[in-house]
XYZ file of C-alpha atoms in Angstrom:
265
model
C 11.388 -6.090 2.403
C 12.775 -8.236 0.013
C 15.434 -7.640 -3.014
C 12.944 -7.130 -5.231
C 11.213 -4.283 -4.057
C 14.397 -2.656 -3.393
C 15.239 -3.120 -7.100
C 11.934 -1.399 -8.280
C 12.544 1.548 -6.635
C 15.780 1.816 -6.975
C 16.231 0.979 -10.909
C 12.354 1.329 -12.059
C 10.397 4.100 -10.861
C 10.053 6.921 -12.980
C 13.326 9.714 -12.377
C 14.543 12.842 -13.734
C 18.135 11.777 -13.815
C 19.950 15.615 -13.923
C 23.612 13.796 -13.823
C 25.364 11.282 -12.091
C 22.808 9.052 -10.575
C 20.473 13.066 -8.694
C 17.764 14.987 -10.249
C 18.061 18.659 -9.938
C 16.685 18.775 -5.840
C 19.233 15.565 -5.064
C 16.769 13.017 -5.216
C 18.893 9.456 -5.111
C 16.495 6.660 -6.200
C 19.232 3.773 -4.429
C 19.468 6.120 -1.006
C 15.801 5.871 -1.200
C 15.579 2.105 -1.751
C 17.895 1.941 0.827
C 15.982 3.800 3.973
C 13.038 2.071 2.823
C 14.653 -0.697 3.039
C 15.798 -0.068 6.769
C 12.443 1.000 7.353
C 11.202 -2.227 6.636
C 10.094 -3.154 10.287
C 8.994 -0.101 11.746
C 6.971 -0.310 8.467
C 5.338 -4.017 8.743
C 5.865 -5.104 12.345
C 6.122 -2.005 14.863
C 3.461 0.268 13.025
C 1.702 -2.432 10.876
C 0.558 -0.450 8.649
C -2.646 -1.250 7.215
C -3.818 1.260 3.704
C -7.076 1.136 1.355
C -7.465 2.656 -1.765
C -3.921 3.113 -2.919
C -5.335 2.739 -6.325
C -6.692 5.982 -6.571
C -3.095 7.410 -6.735
C -2.709 7.523 -10.612
C 0.290 5.563 -12.051
C 2.479 8.354 -13.916
C 0.861 12.245 -14.408
C 1.142 15.374 -12.381
C -0.664 14.601 -9.064
C -0.591 15.725 -5.451
C -1.852 13.773 -2.373
C -2.984 15.949 0.167
C -3.040 14.626 4.019
C -3.597 15.095 8.071
C -0.460 15.975 9.959
C 0.084 14.834 13.765
C 2.893 13.735 15.921
C 5.538 15.311 17.772
C 7.517 14.694 14.557
C 6.737 14.172 11.064
C 6.552 10.126 11.421
C 3.061 10.211 9.993
C 4.915 11.369 6.673
C 7.528 9.329 6.340
C 5.116 6.108 6.824
C 2.551 7.680 4.070
C 5.906 8.031 1.753
C 6.599 4.565 2.135
C 3.044 2.864 1.770
C 3.152 4.667 -1.960
C 6.350 3.414 -2.179
C 5.824 0.311 -1.922
C 2.453 -0.395 -2.621
C 2.132 1.816 -6.186
C 3.155 -0.464 -9.433
C 5.196 0.579 -11.126
C 6.308 1.986 -7.839
C 5.750 6.394 -7.693
C 8.200 8.507 -5.571
C 6.306 10.491 -3.566
C 8.334 14.133 -3.464
C 7.087 15.209 -0.037
C 7.047 19.394 0.387
C 8.943 20.348 3.600
C 8.551 23.760 5.857
C 10.990 26.067 4.237
C 13.054 25.970 7.893
C 14.173 22.035 6.580
C 16.509 22.651 4.275
C 18.441 25.196 6.976
C 18.849 21.739 9.008
C 22.574 20.412 9.149
C 23.246 16.865 8.255
C 19.126 15.962 8.153
C 18.464 18.066 4.822
C 21.111 16.541 2.930
C 19.263 13.331 3.467
C 15.499 14.218 3.038
C 16.855 15.976 -0.445
C 18.402 12.045 -1.249
C 15.123 10.491 -0.340
C 13.125 13.195 -2.353
C 11.707 16.046 0.127
C 11.605 18.993 -1.270
C 11.168 22.649 0.064
C 8.086 23.718 -0.342
C 8.432 27.171 -2.380
C 6.083 27.595 -5.475
C 8.962 27.578 -7.674
C 9.804 24.222 -6.669
C 6.450 22.957 -6.272
C 5.760 23.963 -10.082
C 8.673 22.582 -11.097
C 7.845 18.996 -10.327
C 4.291 19.127 -11.770
C 6.273 20.503 -14.621
C 7.663 17.284 -14.709
C 4.767 14.792 -13.760
C 5.869 14.045 -10.180
C 4.015 12.705 -7.371
C 3.727 15.679 -4.804
C 2.626 14.961 -0.876
C 1.449 18.217 0.718
C 0.810 18.568 4.816
C -1.408 21.477 4.366
C -1.751 22.068 8.409
C 2.514 22.170 8.334
C 3.962 22.681 12.088
C 0.163 23.941 13.104
C -1.098 19.967 12.829
C 1.742 18.577 14.640
C 1.571 21.436 17.328
C -1.960 20.466 17.922
C -3.282 19.589 21.732
C -3.948 15.541 22.495
C -7.489 16.598 22.526
C -7.681 18.214 19.583
C -6.278 14.966 17.520
C -7.579 14.337 14.193
C -9.438 17.564 14.253
C -7.860 19.456 11.485
C -5.720 22.903 12.166
C -4.822 25.500 9.578
C -5.422 24.795 6.518
C -2.862 26.215 3.656
C -4.026 27.046 0.214
C -1.447 26.582 -1.503
C -1.769 23.477 -3.202
C -5.015 24.340 -4.637
C -3.701 26.821 -6.267
C -1.482 24.622 -8.252
C -3.675 22.120 -8.924
C -5.981 24.620 -10.737
C -3.082 25.916 -12.355
C -1.612 22.584 -13.317
C -4.962 20.866 -13.813
C -3.640 18.545 -11.290
C -5.669 15.906 -9.243
C -5.675 15.715 -6.210
C -6.163 12.956 -3.621
C -7.306 13.077 -0.444
C -5.173 10.853 2.151
C -5.721 10.332 6.056
C -2.879 8.986 8.070
C -4.304 7.566 11.726
C -2.161 6.038 14.233
C 0.002 9.368 14.881
C -1.500 11.654 17.111
C -1.757 8.348 19.681
C 2.076 7.299 18.948
C 3.808 10.333 19.764
C 2.053 12.821 21.470
C 3.012 16.715 21.911
C 3.531 17.628 25.813
C 4.974 21.298 25.419
C 6.820 23.329 23.442
C 9.859 25.677 24.122
C 9.013 28.587 21.467
C 12.731 30.411 22.346
C 13.863 27.515 20.814
C 14.206 29.060 16.982
C 17.142 27.782 15.246
C 17.758 26.936 11.793
C 13.844 28.769 11.777
C 11.999 26.194 13.483
C 9.331 27.706 14.879
C 9.555 25.980 18.642
C 11.278 22.893 19.778
C 8.555 19.860 20.283
C 8.883 18.098 23.544
C 7.237 15.179 23.595
C 4.824 13.076 26.460
C 7.084 9.625 25.757
C 10.731 9.434 24.633
C 9.780 7.480 21.622
C 6.800 6.463 19.359
C 4.243 4.228 21.067
C 3.476 1.567 18.491
C 0.309 2.125 17.776
C -1.230 0.605 15.271
C -1.371 3.016 11.314
C -3.985 2.948 9.240
C -3.744 4.948 6.158
C -7.345 5.611 3.571
C -6.712 7.372 0.266
C -10.008 8.601 -1.044
C -11.164 9.079 -4.867
C -9.198 11.984 -6.539
C -11.032 15.522 -6.754
C -10.338 16.862 -10.311
C -10.996 20.792 -10.109
C -13.497 22.167 -12.899
C -11.871 25.560 -13.001
C -9.394 26.944 -15.423
C -6.087 27.495 -14.982
C -6.763 31.554 -14.792
C -8.347 30.509 -11.464
C -5.569 30.325 -9.925
C -5.156 33.748 -9.516
C -8.923 33.910 -7.882
C -8.184 34.136 -4.051
C -12.238 32.915 -3.848
C -11.622 29.831 -6.778
C -8.511 28.835 -4.449
C -10.066 29.074 -1.016
C -13.205 27.022 -1.887
C -11.439 24.667 -3.604
C -8.884 23.906 -0.446
C -12.089 24.021 1.833
C -13.516 21.013 -0.634
C -10.149 19.041 -0.164
C -10.064 19.695 4.118
C -13.813 18.506 4.019
C -12.543 15.293 2.278
C -9.784 14.387 4.088
C -11.483 15.570 7.619
C -14.541 12.248 7.000
C -11.961 9.996 5.766
C -10.346 10.654 9.214
C -14.072 11.267 10.652
C -14.434 7.377 8.789
C -11.429 5.617 9.753
C -11.623 6.742 13.689
C -15.357 4.899 13.801
C -14.167 1.896 12.253
C -10.673 1.192 14.197
C -11.058 -1.186 17.439
C -8.429 -0.171 18.988
C -5.175 2.198 19.465
C -3.151 -0.107 19.746
C -5.110 -3.469 17.792
């Protein structure tokens, strides 16, 4: 990644400075720009990330990207956020919404905060949307990462919370499909007795390091719900909206799998 891209992220990306170069959640754009630069070899040469449809992400204003989740650890989340950062113009900082146990992880939680990761509480998501941020949510959560290899790219438990926020804030939802992570780092097993820091299990990968599968990311057209903000309190309307997005993400996944020539090509 060239110095111009670093400068775009560190200085030009939209950022709500709460003082001393950090936002209220701990985001520090120069730190984020540094990790983007360090991750460039993974993105460009190891996983060879290709994406289509980035134009569906609005250049400004609140928006929610909703994607599938898979692999032993969230490498897919990192590649998706890198893709958004590198390809939006002007650059938009994706605010990844993490499971609530992530802030309890020592050291890692502080690093994640510097890179823009935010704990997935309703209050945090509301604050981000009120600030016109671009947030990224994986409704499968840990169930997506815990799926069996034979179930790869079949969406699992689908949390509907994102749909409630989208309806209440009149926010567009951009479906996204990430292909590659489930063959790259499949899960061999889980130690369910391990609950340190609130994690549901300790993942046991089938291979010690991720394999260099070819990552493909496809963004779909934005989905705008016609419901009124008050409809966010109606469980049926929220569930139907969430299901609409789930079907869109699954279709993107199915189409991408049909189109690819091989896992590592």
